[in-house]
Amino acid sequence: MLSDRFGRTIDYLRISVTDRCDLRCTYCIPKGFKGFEEPSNWLTFDEITRVVAAFSRLGTRRFRLTGGEPLLRRNLPALAASLSALDGVDDLSLTTNATQLSLQAQALRDAGVNRINVSLDSLRDDCVSRITGSDCLDKVLSGLTSASQVGFDSIKINMVPMQGVNDGDIEAMVAFCIEHGFILRLIEAMPMGSTGQHTAGLDLQKLLAQLQPRFGLLPSDKPLGGGPARYWRTPDGRFTLGLITPISQHFCASCNRVRLSVDGTLYMCLGQEERFELRPLLRAGCSDAELEAAIRDAIELKPEKHEFLEQPTRIVRFMSMTGG
């Protein structure tokens, strides 16, 4: 198994297949931004498959396709099929904004994608338009309907609560998830780039104190993925809530993941700058053994923790540049 110098097992790789997105969420990509990676620098599907195969040989078992918006990458189900067929790939999942999902849900499920996370911050048209810069709610809801019909193992809604924007929409989202059998995950905004640094997020510890008595939430020890969320459930089991709290209660001591950006850079931490470029090795014709050695060297760079609280303006790259 891969482990870093702090004894953490690295069993989860998030793979960005594009840094581009059809939305401009206020906490992610700034309106008018054009500094995207050149397509010639994108890893090809064969190169991504080589990297995933190397990670799987080293013991990594969980893989997630991300972006930007991954469904903008042409023929993504073909990549998913290649990855899910690899020995050692036990779990292949996807994070999407769902605007393209109604067209691709069945193909993705057939290709071996087990689970899907959908980013949705409100059920109000005006609020969604304000956050995303697009009148896209109907497309997202249509994508969710298609995802429900094709039988993913789980569908999670990722919601970023923001002060004065959508903090009054949480109970409506809870009701929506109960009605449709979705898992709701609330995520604290992170100060990445100018967008994230100007987002007024909520302290989810305080929010949990309000939601627990309202819905009778009980801690859940059921594993629901390889990420950092802590889960609660209602006594009848009809609703599950996950909290991801990188700011109010960070989880750095148990961090089990690294991120592969679309240009082949391995990022060790969202809140630090340590990175390792794999693309030059891949395009120089490195052997499998050399690729595995490079991955081990990269993991050694993983820092002990982020410094979002100590240095909130340090990370100037946007989330889409790192991979969601």
Short mmCIF file of C-alpha atoms in Angstrom, two decimals, residues 117-267:
data_model
loop_
_atom_site.label_atom_id
_atom_site.label_comp_id
_atom_site.label_asym_id
_atom_site.label_seq_id
_atom_site.Cartn_x
_atom_site.Cartn_y
_atom_site.Cartn_z
CA ASN A 117 -21.95 13.14 -6.68
CA VAL A 118 -23.88 16.11 -8.03
CA SER A 119 -23.04 19.70 -7.11
CA LEU A 120 -26.26 21.58 -6.35
CA ASP A 121 -26.39 24.54 -3.97
CA SER A 122 -30.08 25.45 -4.07
CA LEU A 123 -33.45 24.41 -5.48
CA ARG A 124 -34.41 28.00 -6.29
CA ASP A 125 -33.90 29.09 -9.89
CA ASP A 126 -32.77 32.58 -8.98
CA CYS A 127 -30.28 31.35 -6.40
CA VAL A 128 -28.82 28.72 -8.73
CA SER A 129 -28.45 31.34 -11.46
CA ARG A 130 -26.75 33.72 -9.03
CA ILE A 131 -24.26 31.07 -7.89
CA THR A 132 -23.53 29.39 -11.22
CA GLY A 133 -24.02 32.26 -13.64
CA SER A 134 -26.42 30.09 -15.62
CA ASP A 135 -30.11 29.26 -15.72
CA CYS A 136 -29.31 25.57 -15.38
CA LEU A 137 -31.54 24.17 -12.61
CA ASP A 138 -33.89 22.30 -14.97
CA LYS A 139 -30.92 20.58 -16.65
CA VAL A 140 -29.47 19.56 -13.29
CA LEU A 141 -32.78 18.15 -12.06
CA SER A 142 -33.23 16.28 -15.34
CA GLY A 143 -29.75 14.82 -14.90
CA LEU A 144 -30.60 13.69 -11.39
CA THR A 145 -33.75 12.01 -12.65
CA SER A 146 -31.74 10.11 -15.25
CA ALA A 147 -29.15 9.13 -12.66
CA SER A 148 -31.87 7.75 -10.39
CA GLN A 149 -33.29 5.68 -13.22
CA VAL A 150 -30.05 3.93 -14.22
CA GLY A 151 -29.24 2.55 -10.78
CA PHE A 152 -26.03 4.06 -9.41
CA ASP A 153 -25.10 2.57 -6.05
CA SER A 154 -25.53 5.99 -4.45
CA ILE A 155 -26.28 9.56 -5.48
CA LYS A 156 -24.98 12.35 -3.28
CA ILE A 157 -25.84 16.03 -3.47
CA ASN A 158 -22.89 18.32 -2.70
CA MET A 159 -24.04 21.68 -1.32
CA VAL A 160 -21.79 24.57 -0.25
CA PRO A 161 -23.75 26.71 2.25
CA MET A 162 -22.91 30.42 1.99
CA GLN A 163 -23.94 33.25 4.26
CA GLY A 164 -26.71 35.37 2.80
CA VAL A 165 -26.84 33.31 -0.39
CA ASN A 166 -28.27 29.83 0.16
CA ASP A 167 -28.06 29.31 3.93
CA GLY A 168 -31.84 29.47 4.10
CA ASP A 169 -32.20 26.64 1.56
CA ILE A 170 -30.76 23.78 3.60
CA GLU A 171 -34.01 22.40 5.02
CA ALA A 172 -35.58 22.44 1.55
CA MET A 173 -32.60 20.47 0.27
CA VAL A 174 -32.99 17.98 3.13
CA ALA A 175 -36.64 17.45 2.17
CA PHE A 176 -35.65 17.03 -1.50
CA CYS A 177 -33.05 14.40 -0.63
CA ILE A 178 -35.48 12.51 1.61
CA GLU A 179 -38.06 12.49 -1.19
CA HIS A 180 -35.63 11.14 -3.80
CA GLY A 181 -33.38 8.94 -1.67
CA PHE A 182 -30.27 11.09 -2.12
CA ILE A 183 -27.51 11.60 0.43
CA LEU A 184 -26.90 15.26 1.25
CA ARG A 185 -23.35 16.46 1.89
CA LEU A 186 -22.69 19.96 3.15
CA ILE A 187 -19.22 21.30 2.38
CA GLU A 188 -17.40 24.25 3.94
CA ALA A 189 -16.10 26.75 1.41
CA MET A 190 -12.31 26.75 1.10
CA PRO A 191 -10.20 29.87 0.42
CA MET A 192 -8.77 28.74 -2.92
CA GLY A 193 -8.12 31.51 -5.42
CA SER A 194 -9.83 34.88 -5.38
CA THR A 195 -13.24 33.22 -5.72
CA GLY A 196 -12.92 31.00 -2.67
CA GLN A 197 -11.25 33.73 -0.64
CA HIS A 198 -14.25 36.01 -1.13
CA THR A 199 -16.84 33.37 -0.27
CA ALA A 200 -18.47 33.64 3.17
CA GLY A 201 -19.01 30.03 4.11
CA LEU A 202 -20.70 28.59 7.17
CA ASP A 203 -19.23 26.82 10.19
CA LEU A 204 -20.84 23.41 9.77
CA GLN A 205 -20.23 22.45 13.39
CA LYS A 206 -22.68 25.15 14.40
CA LEU A 207 -25.08 24.17 11.66
CA LEU A 208 -25.02 20.54 12.80
CA ALA A 209 -26.03 21.63 16.29
CA GLN A 210 -29.15 23.15 14.73
CA LEU A 211 -29.96 20.24 12.43
CA GLN A 212 -29.44 17.40 14.90
CA PRO A 213 -32.47 18.10 17.12
CA ARG A 214 -34.55 19.22 14.14
CA PHE A 215 -34.20 15.86 12.35
CA GLY A 216 -33.13 13.59 15.21
CA LEU A 217 -29.79 12.91 13.54
CA LEU A 218 -27.64 10.11 14.93
CA PRO A 219 -23.97 9.46 14.13
CA SER A 220 -23.54 6.85 11.41
CA ASP A 221 -20.58 4.51 11.18
CA LYS A 222 -21.64 3.11 7.81
CA PRO A 223 -18.89 3.70 5.22
CA LEU A 224 -20.25 5.80 2.36
CA GLY A 225 -17.17 6.35 0.22
CA GLY A 226 -13.50 7.04 0.56
CA GLY A 227 -13.68 10.76 1.28
CA PRO A 228 -13.51 12.85 4.44
CA ALA A 229 -17.23 13.29 5.16
CA ARG A 230 -18.62 12.40 8.58
CA TYR A 231 -22.17 11.09 8.40
CA TRP A 232 -25.37 11.27 10.42
CA ARG A 233 -28.71 9.58 9.74
CA THR A 234 -32.31 9.87 10.85
CA PRO A 235 -33.63 7.12 13.17
CA ASP A 236 -35.79 5.68 10.38
CA GLY A 237 -32.81 5.53 8.01
CA ARG A 238 -34.59 7.57 5.32
CA PHE A 239 -32.05 10.38 5.30
CA THR A 240 -28.27 10.59 5.57
CA LEU A 241 -26.33 13.81 6.03
CA GLY A 242 -22.61 14.17 5.48
CA LEU A 243 -20.43 17.07 6.59
CA ILE A 244 -17.07 17.97 5.05
CA THR A 245 -15.37 20.43 7.38
CA PRO A 246 -11.88 21.41 6.15
CA ILE A 247 -12.06 24.70 8.05
CA SER A 248 -13.93 24.19 11.34
CA GLN A 249 -12.70 20.63 11.98
CA HIS A 250 -10.02 19.61 9.54
CA PHE A 251 -9.30 15.97 8.77
CA CYS A 252 -5.67 16.26 7.69
CA ALA A 253 -4.46 13.52 10.05
CA SER A 254 -6.52 10.95 8.16
CA CYS A 255 -6.18 12.38 4.63
CA ASN A 256 -6.01 9.43 2.22
CA ARG A 257 -6.07 11.16 -1.16
CA VAL A 258 -4.10 12.97 -3.82
CA ARG A 259 -5.33 14.69 -7.00
CA LEU A 260 -4.24 14.29 -10.60
CA SER A 261 -4.88 17.44 -12.64
CA VAL A 262 -5.75 17.37 -16.32
CA ASP A 263 -2.15 18.23 -17.28
CA GLY A 264 -0.71 15.30 -15.32
CA THR A 265 0.32 17.15 -12.16
CA LEU A 266 -0.16 15.31 -8.89
CA TYR A 267 -1.29 17.71 -6.15
#
